[in-house]
XYZ file of N, CA and C in Angstrom:
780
model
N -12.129 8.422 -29.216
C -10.749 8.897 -29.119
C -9.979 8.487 -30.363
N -9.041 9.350 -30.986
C -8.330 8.770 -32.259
C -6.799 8.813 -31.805
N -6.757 8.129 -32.340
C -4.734 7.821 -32.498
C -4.053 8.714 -33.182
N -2.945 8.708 -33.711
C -2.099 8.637 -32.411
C -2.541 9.507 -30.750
N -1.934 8.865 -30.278
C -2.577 9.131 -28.437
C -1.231 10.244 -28.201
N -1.572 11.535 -27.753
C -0.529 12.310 -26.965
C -0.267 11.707 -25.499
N 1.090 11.672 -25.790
C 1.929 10.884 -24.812
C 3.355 11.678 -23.986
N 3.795 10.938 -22.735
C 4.649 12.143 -22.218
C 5.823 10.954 -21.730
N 6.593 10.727 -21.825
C 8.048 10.030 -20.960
C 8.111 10.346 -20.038
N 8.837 9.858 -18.587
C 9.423 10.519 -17.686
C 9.499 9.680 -16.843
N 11.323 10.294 -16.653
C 12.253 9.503 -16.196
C 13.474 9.856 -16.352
N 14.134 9.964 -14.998
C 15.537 10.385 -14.882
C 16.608 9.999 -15.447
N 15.998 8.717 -15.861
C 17.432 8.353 -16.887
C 17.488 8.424 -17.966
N 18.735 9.649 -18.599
C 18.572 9.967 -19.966
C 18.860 8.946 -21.009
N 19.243 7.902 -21.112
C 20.110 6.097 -21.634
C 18.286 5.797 -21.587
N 17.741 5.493 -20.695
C 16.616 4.810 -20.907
C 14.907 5.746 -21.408
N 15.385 6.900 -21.305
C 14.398 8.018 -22.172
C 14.874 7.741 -23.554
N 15.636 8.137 -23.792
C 15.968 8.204 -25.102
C 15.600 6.341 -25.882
N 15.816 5.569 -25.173
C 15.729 4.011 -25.781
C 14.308 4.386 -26.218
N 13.447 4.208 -24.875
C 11.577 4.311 -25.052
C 11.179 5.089 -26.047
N 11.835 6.376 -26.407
C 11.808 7.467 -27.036
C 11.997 6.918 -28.928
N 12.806 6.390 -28.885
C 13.350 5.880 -30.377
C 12.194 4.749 -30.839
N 11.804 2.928 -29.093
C 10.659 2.535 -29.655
C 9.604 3.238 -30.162
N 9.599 4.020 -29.374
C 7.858 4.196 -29.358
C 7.604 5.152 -30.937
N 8.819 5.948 -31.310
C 8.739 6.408 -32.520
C 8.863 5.507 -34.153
N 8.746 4.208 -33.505
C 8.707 2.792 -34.291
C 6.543 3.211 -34.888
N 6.372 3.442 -33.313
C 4.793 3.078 -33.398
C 3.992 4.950 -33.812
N 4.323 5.257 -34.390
C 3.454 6.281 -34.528
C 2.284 6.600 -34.949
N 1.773 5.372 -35.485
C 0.480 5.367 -35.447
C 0.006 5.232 -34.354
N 0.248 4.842 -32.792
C -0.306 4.683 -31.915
C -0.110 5.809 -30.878
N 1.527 6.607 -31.015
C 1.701 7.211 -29.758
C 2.583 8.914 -30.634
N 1.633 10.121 -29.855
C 2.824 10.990 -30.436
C 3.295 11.803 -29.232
N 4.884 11.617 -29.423
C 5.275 12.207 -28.288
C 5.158 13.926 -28.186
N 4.232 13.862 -26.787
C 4.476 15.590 -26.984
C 4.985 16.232 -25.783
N 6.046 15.700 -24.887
C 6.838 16.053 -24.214
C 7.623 14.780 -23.443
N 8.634 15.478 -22.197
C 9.453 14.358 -21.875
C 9.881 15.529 -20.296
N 9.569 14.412 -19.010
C 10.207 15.002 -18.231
C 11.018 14.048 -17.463
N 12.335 14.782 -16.860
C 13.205 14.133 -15.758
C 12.667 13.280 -14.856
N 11.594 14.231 -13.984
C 11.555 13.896 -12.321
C 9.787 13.896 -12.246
N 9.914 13.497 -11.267
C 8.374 14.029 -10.848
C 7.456 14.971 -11.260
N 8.120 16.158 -10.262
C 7.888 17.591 -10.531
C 7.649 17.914 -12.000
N 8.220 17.715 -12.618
C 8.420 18.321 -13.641
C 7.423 17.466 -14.694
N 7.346 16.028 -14.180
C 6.240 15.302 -15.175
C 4.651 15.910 -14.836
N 4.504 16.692 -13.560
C 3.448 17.210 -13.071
C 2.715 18.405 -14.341
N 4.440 19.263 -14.387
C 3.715 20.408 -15.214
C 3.441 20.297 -16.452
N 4.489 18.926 -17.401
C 3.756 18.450 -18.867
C 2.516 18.130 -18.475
N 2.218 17.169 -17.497
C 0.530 16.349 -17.568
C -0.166 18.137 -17.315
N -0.067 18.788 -16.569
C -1.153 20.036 -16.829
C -1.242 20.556 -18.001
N 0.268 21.016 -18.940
C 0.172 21.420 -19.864
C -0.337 21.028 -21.108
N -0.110 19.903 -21.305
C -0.446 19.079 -22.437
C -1.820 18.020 -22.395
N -1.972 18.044 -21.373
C -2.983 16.734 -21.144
C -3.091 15.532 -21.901
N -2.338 14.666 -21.578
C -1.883 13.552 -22.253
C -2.765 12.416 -22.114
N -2.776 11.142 -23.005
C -3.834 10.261 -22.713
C -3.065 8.974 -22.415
N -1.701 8.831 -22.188
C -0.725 8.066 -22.089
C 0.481 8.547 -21.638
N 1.031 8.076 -20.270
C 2.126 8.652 -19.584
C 2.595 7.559 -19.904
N 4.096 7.118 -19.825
C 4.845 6.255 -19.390
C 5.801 6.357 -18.345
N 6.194 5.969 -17.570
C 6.186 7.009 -15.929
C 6.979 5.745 -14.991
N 8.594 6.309 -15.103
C 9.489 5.234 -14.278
C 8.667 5.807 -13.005
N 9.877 4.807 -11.607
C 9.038 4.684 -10.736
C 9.942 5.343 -9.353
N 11.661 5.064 -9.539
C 12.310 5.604 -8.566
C 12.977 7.247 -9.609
N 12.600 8.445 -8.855
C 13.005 9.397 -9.455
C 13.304 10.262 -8.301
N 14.185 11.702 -8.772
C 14.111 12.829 -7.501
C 13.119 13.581 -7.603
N 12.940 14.338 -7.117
C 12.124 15.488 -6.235
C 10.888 14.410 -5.743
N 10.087 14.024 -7.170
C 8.648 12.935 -6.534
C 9.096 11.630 -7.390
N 8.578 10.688 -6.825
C 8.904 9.415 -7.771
C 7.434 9.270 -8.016
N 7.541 7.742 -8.997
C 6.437 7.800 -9.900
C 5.121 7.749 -8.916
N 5.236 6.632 -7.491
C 4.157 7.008 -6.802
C 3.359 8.668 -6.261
N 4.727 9.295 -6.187
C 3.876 11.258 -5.386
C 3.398 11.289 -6.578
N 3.768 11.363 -7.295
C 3.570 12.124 -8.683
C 1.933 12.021 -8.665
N 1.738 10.445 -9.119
C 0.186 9.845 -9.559
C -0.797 10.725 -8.258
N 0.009 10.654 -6.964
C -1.123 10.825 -5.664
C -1.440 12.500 -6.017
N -0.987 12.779 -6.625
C -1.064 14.814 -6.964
C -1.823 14.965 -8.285
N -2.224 13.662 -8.881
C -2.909 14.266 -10.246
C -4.388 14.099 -9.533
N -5.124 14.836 -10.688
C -6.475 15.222 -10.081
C -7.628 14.341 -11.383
N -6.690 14.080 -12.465
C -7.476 13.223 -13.559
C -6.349 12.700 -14.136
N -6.942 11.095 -14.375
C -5.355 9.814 -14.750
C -5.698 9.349 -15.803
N -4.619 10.201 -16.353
C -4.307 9.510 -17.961
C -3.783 7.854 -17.840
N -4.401 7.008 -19.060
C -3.320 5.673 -19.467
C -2.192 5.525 -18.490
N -1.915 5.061 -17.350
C -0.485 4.856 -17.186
C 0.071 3.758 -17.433
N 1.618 3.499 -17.440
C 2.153 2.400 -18.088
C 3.451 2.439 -17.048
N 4.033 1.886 -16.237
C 5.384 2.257 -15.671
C 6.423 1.474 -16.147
N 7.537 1.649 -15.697
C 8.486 1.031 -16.520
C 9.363 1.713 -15.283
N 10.092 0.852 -14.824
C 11.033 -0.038 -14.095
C 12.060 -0.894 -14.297
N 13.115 -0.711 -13.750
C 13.934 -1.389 -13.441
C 14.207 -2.380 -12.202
N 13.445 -2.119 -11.683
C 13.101 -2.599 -10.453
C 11.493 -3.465 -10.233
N 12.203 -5.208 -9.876
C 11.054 -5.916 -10.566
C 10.929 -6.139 -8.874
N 11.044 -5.337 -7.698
C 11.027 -5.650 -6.376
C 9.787 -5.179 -6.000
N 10.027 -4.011 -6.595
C 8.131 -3.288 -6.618
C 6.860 -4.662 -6.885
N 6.200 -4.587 -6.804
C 4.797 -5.172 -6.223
C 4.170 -5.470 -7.893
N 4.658 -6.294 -8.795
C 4.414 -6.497 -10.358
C 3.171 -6.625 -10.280
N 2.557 -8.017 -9.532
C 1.324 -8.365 -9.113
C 0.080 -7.393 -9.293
N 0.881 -6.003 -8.415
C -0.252 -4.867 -8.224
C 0.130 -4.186 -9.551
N 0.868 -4.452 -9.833
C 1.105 -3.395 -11.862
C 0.173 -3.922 -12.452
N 0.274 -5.596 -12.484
C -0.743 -5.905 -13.380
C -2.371 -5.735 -13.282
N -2.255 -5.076 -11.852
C -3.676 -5.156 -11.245
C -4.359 -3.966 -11.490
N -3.576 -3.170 -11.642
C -4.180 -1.681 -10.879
C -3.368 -0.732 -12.248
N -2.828 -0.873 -12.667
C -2.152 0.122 -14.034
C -2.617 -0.674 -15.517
N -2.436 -0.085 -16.212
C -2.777 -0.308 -17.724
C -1.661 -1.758 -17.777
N -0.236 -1.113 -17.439
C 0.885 -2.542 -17.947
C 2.239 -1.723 -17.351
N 3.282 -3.043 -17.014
C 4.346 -2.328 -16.559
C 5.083 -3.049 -17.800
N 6.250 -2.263 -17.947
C 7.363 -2.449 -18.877
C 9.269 -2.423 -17.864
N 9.759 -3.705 -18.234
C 10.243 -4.075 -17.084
C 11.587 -3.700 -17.768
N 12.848 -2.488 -17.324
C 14.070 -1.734 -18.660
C 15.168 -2.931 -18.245
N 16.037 -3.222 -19.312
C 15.558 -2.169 -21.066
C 14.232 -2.895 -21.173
N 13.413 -1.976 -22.119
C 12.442 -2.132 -22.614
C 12.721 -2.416 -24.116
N 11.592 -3.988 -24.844
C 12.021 -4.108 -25.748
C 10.550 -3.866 -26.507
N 10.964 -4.161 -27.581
C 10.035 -4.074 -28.719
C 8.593 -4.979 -28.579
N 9.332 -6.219 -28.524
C 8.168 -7.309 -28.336
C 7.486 -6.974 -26.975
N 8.016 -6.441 -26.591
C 7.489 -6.550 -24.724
C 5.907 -5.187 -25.615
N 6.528 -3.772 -26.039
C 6.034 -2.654 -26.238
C 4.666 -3.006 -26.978
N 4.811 -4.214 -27.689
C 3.096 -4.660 -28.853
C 2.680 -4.721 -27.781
N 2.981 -5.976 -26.675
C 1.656 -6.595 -25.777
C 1.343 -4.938 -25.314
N 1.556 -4.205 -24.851
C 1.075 -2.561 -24.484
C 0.120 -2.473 -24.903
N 0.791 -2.257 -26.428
C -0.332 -1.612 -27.281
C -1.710 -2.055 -27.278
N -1.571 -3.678 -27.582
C -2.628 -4.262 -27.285
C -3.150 -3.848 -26.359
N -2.391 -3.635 -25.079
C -3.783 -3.869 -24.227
C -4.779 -2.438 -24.102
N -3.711 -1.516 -24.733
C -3.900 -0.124 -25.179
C -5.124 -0.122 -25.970
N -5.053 -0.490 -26.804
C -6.213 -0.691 -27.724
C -7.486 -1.335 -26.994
N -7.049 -2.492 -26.644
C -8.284 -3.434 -26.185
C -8.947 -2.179 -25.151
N -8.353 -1.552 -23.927
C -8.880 -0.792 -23.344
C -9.352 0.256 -23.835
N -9.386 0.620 -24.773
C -9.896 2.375 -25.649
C -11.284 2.048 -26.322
N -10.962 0.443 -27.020
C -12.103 0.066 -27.451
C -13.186 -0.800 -26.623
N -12.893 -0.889 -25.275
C -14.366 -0.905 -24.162
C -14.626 -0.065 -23.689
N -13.887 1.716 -24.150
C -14.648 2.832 -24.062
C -14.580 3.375 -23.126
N -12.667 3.297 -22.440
C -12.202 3.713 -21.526
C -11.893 5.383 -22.071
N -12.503 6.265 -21.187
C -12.026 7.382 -21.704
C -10.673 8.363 -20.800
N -9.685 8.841 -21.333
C -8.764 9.476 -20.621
C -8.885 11.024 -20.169
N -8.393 11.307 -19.006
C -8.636 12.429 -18.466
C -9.616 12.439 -17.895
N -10.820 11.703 -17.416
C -11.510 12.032 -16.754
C -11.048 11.641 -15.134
N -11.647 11.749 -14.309
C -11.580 11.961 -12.440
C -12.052 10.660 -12.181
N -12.679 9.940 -12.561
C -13.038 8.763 -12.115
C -13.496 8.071 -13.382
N -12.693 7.013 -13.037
C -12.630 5.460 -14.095
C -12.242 4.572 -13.283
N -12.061 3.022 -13.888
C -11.379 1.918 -13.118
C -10.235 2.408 -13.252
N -9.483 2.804 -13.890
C -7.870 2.720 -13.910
C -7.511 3.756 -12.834
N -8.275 4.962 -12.572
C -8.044 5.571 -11.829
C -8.017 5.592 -10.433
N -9.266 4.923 -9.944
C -9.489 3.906 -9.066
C -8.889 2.825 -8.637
N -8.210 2.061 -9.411
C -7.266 1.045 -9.007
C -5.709 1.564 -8.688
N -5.580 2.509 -9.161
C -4.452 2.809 -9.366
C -4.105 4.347 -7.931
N -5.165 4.753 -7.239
C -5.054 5.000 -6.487
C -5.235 4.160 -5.236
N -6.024 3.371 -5.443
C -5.785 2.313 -4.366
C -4.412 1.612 -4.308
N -4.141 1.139 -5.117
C -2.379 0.825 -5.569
C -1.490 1.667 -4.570
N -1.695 3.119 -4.749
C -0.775 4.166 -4.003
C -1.058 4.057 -2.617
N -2.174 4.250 -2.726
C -2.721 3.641 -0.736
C -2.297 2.725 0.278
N -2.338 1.274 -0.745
C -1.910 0.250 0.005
C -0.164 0.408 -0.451
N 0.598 1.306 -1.109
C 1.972 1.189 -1.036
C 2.887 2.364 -0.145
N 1.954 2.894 0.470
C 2.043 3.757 1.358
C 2.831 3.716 2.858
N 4.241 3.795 2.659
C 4.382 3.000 4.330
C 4.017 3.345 5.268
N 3.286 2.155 6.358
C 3.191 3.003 7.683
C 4.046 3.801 8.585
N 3.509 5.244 8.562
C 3.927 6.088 9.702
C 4.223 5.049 10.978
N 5.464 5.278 11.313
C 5.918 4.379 12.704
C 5.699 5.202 14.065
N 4.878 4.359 14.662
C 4.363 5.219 16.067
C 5.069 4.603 17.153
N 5.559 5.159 18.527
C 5.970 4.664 19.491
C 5.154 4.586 20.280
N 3.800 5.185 20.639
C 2.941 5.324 22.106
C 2.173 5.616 21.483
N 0.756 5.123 22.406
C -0.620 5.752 22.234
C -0.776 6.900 23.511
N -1.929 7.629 22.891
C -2.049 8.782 24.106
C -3.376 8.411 24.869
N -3.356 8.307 25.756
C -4.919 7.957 26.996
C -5.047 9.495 27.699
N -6.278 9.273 27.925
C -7.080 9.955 29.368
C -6.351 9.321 30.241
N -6.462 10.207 31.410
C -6.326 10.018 33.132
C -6.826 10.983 33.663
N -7.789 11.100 34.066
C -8.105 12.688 34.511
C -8.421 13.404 33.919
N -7.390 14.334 34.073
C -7.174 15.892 33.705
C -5.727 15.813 32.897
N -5.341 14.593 32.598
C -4.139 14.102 32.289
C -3.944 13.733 30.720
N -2.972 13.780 29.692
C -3.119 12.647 28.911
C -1.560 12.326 28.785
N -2.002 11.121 29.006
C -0.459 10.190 29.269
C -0.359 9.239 27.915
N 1.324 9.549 27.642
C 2.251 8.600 26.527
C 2.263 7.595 26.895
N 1.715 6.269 26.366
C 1.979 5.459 27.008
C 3.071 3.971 25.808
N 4.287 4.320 26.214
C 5.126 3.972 25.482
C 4.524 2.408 24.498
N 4.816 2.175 23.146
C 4.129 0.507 22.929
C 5.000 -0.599 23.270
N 6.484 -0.351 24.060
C 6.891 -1.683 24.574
C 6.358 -1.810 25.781
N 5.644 -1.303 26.346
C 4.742 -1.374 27.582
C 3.552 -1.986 27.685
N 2.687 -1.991 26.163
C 1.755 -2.538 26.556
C 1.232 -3.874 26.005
N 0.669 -4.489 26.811
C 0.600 -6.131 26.498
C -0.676 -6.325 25.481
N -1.604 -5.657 25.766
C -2.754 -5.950 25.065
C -3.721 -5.140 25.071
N -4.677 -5.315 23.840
C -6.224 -4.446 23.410
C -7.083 -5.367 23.575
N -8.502 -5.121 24.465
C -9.444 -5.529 24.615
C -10.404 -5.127 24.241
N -11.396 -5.033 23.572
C -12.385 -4.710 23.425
C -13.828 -5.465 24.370
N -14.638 -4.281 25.191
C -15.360 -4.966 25.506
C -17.057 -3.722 25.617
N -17.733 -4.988 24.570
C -18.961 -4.086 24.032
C -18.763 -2.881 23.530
N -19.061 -1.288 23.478
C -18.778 -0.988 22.599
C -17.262 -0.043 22.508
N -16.208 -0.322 23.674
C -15.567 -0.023 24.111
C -13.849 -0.698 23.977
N -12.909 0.267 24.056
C -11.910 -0.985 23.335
C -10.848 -0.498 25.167
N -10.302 -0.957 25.601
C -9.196 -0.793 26.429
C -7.524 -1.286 26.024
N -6.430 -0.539 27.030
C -5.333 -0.887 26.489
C -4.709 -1.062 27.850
N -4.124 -1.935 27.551
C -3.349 -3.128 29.175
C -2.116 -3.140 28.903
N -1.468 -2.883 29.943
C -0.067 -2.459 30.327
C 0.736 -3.459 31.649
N 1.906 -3.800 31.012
C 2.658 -4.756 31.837
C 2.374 -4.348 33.332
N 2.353 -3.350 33.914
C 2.195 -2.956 35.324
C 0.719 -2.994 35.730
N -0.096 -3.711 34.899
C -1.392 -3.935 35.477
C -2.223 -2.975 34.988
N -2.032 -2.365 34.470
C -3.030 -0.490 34.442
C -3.847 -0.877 33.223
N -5.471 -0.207 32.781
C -5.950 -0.616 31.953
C -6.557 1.331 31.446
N -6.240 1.165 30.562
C -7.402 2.816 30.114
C -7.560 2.207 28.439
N -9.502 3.143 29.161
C -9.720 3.176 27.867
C -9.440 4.172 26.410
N -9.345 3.703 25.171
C -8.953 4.453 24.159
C -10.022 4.986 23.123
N -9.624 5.791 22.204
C -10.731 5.989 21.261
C -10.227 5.361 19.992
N -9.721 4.387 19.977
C -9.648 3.662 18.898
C -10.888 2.657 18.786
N -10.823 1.846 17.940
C -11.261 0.722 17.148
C -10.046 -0.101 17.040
N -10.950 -1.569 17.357
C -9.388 -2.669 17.551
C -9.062 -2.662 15.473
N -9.848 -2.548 14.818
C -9.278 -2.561 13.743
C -8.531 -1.201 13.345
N -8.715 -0.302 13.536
C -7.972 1.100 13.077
C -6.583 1.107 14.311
N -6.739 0.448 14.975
C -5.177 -0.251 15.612
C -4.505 -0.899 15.120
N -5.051 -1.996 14.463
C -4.310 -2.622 13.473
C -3.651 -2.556 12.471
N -4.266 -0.746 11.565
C -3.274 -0.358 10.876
C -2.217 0.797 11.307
N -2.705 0.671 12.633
C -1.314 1.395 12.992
C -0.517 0.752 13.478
N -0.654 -0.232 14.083
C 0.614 -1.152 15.076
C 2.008 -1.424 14.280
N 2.505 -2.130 14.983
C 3.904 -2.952 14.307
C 3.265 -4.193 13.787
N 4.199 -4.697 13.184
C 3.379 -6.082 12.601
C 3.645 -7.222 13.623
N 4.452 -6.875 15.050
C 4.133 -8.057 16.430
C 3.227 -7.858 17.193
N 2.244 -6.847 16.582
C 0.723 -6.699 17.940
C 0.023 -7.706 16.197
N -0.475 -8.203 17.417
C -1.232 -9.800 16.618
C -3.269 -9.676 16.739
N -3.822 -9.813 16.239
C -5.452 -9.842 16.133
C -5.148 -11.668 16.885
N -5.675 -11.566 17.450
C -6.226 -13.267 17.448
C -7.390 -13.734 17.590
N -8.793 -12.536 17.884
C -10.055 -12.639 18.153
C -10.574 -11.815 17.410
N -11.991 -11.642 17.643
C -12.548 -10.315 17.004
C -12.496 -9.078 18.729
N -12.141 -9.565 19.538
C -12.451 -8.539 21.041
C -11.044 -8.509 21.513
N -9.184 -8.906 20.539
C -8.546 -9.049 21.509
C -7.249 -8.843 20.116
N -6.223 -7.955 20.153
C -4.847 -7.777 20.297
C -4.058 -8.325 21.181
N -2.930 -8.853 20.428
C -2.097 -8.973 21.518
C -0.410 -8.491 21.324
N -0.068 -7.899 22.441
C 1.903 -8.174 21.671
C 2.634 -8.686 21.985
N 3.037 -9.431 20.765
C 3.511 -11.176 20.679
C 4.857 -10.684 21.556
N 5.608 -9.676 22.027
C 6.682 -9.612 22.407
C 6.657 -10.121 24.030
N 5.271 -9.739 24.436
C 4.559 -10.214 25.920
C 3.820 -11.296 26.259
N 4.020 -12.128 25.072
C 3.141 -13.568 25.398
C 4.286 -14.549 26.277
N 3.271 -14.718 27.392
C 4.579 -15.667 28.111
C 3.889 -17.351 28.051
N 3.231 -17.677 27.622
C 2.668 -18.949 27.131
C 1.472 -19.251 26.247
N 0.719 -20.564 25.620
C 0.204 -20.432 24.519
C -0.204 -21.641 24.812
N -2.014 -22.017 25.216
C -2.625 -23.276 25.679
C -3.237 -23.675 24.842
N -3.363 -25.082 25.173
C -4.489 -25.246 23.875
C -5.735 -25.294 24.697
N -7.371 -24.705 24.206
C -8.246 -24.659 24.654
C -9.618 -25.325 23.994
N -10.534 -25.296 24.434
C -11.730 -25.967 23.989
C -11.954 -25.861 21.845
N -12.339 -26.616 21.149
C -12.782 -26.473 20.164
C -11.625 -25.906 19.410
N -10.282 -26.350 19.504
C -9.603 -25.709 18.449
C -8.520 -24.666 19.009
N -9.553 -23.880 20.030
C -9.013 -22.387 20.704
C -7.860 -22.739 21.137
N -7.140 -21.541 21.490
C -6.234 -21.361 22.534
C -6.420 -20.375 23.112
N -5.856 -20.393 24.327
C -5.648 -19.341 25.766
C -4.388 -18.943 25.534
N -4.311 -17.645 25.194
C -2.839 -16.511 25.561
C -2.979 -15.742 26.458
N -1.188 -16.318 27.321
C -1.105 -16.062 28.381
C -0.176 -14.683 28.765
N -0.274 -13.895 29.071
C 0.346 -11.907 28.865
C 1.048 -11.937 30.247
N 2.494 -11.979 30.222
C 3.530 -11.224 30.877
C 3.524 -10.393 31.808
N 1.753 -9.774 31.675
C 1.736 -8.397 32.550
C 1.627 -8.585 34.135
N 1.460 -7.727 34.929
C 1.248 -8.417 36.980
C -0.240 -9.013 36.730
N -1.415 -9.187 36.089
C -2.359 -9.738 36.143
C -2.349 -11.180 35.173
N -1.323 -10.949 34.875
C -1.067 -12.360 34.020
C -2.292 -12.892 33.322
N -2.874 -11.819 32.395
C -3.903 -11.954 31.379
C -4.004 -13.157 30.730
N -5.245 -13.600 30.661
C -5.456 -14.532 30.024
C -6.600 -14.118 28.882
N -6.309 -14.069 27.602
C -7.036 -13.605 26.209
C -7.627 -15.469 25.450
N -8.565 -15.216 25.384
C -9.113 -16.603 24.300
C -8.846 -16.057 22.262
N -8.708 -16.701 21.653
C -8.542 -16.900 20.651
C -9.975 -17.157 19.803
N -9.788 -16.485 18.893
C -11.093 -16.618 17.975
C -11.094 -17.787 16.910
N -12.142 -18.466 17.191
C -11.921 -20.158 15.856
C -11.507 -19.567 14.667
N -11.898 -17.810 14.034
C -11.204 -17.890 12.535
C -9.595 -17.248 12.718
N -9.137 -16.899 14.197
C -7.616 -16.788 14.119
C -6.705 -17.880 14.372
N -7.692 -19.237 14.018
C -6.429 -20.531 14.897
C -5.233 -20.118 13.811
N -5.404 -19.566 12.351
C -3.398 -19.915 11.900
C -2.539 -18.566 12.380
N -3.375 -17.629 13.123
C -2.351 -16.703 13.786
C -1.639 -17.382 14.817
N -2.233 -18.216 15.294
C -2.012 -18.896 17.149
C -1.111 -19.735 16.648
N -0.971 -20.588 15.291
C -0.133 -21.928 15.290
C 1.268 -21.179 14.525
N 0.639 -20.033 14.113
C 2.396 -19.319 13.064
C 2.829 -18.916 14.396
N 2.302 -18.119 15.592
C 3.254 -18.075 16.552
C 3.757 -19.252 17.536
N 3.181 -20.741 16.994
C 3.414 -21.854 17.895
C 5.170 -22.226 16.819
N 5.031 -21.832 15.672
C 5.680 -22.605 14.521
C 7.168 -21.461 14.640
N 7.349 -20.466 15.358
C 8.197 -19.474 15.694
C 8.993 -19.922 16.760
């Protein structure tokens, strides 16, 4: 790959386009600008048109912000984001993107880039292709920043039936052999077609793992024993007044809800 690298801006703010716009024309041996968009949308149709090997790509914008944007490309150029907003997840910038640039953006900040710009071109990272690490990390990035869809009820069998069954209703997930069930303050148990883990990324963050065979929701725990080897016994609110054991690798779930 040779330098200068075709490169694209984008970002709604015309004060901070134009700043990046003036650095980066400092560096022209490294970067040539060959377009600039507002919003999302519109950074979509430069990256088709131009095929760039370096975006720089704020992060809160209209129509798509910088996350839709990335989840709609089909091959990931260099990205670099740049933010104003140091609330976003830096940790995962540094993890999963080339480099974030934190506005205003300065000069000294723009070398370490380059560098790492370079260092990455010369272990023979190539741009535009469908699969690389950067591309790969950086969709995982979008994945895990993805908020969960908020659910109120799961749906069960009964019959000939399938019943809502609201989630302030139900006390707990059991799993037993290869089978998972869902328990309800009024005693009632049906089974589901979940997996106690693919529950877990749907729940609220007060349905609690405490075993490998057992959910619980902490809103229905009406006591908390201590049991053999460490364990504890949780005790469920419901008319059968469930009693769930605790798994030895969940004792710091059991003591953060003792420490509440």
């Amino acid at each position: 790959m040779t330098f200068p690298l075709k490169t694209i801006l984008i970002d709604d703010e015309p004060l901070a386009l134009s700043r990046l716009k003036r650095l980066l024309e400092k560096h022209q041996d490294t970067f040539v600008i060959v377009a600039e968009a507002k919003n999302g949308a519109e950074g979509l149709l430069e990256i088709d048109k131009h095929n760039p090997e370096v975006i720089f790509l704020d992060i809160e914008m209209p129509l798509l912000n910088g996350f839709e944007m990335l989840a709609k490309l089909t091959k990931m150029p260099l990205v670099i984001f740049s933010t104003a907003y140091d609330q976003y997840a830096i940790r995962a910038f540094e993890e999963n993107s080339v480099d974030y640039l934190l506005k205003p953006v300065e000069n000294d900040r723009l070398l370490k880039t380059i560098d790492k710009i370079r260092n990455i071109l010369q272990a023979g990272f190539k741009t535009g292709e469908s699969k690389n690490p950067y591309s790969d990390n950086l969709l995982r990035l979008l994945e895990e920043m993805k908020p969960k869809k908020e659910i109120f009820s799961l749906s069960v069998k009964s019959g000939d039936r399938i019943l809502l069954i609201p989630l302030t209703e139900i006390t707990h997930f059991e799993a037993e052999e290869k089978y998972v069930f869902l328990n309800t303050l009024d005693g009632q148990k049906y089974l589901l077609n979940y997996t106690l883990t693919s529950l877990e990324e749907k729940l609220p963050a007060h349905y609690l793992r405490i075993s490998r065979a057992g959910i619980v929701n902490s809103h229905h725990i009406k006591e908390i024993q201590k049991h053999f080897n460490g364990k504890y016994m949780v005790v469920m609110r419901d008319r059968k007044v469930s009693q769930l054991q605790s798994g030895s690798t969940y004792t710091e779930v059991i003591r953060h809800l003792l420490d509440n």
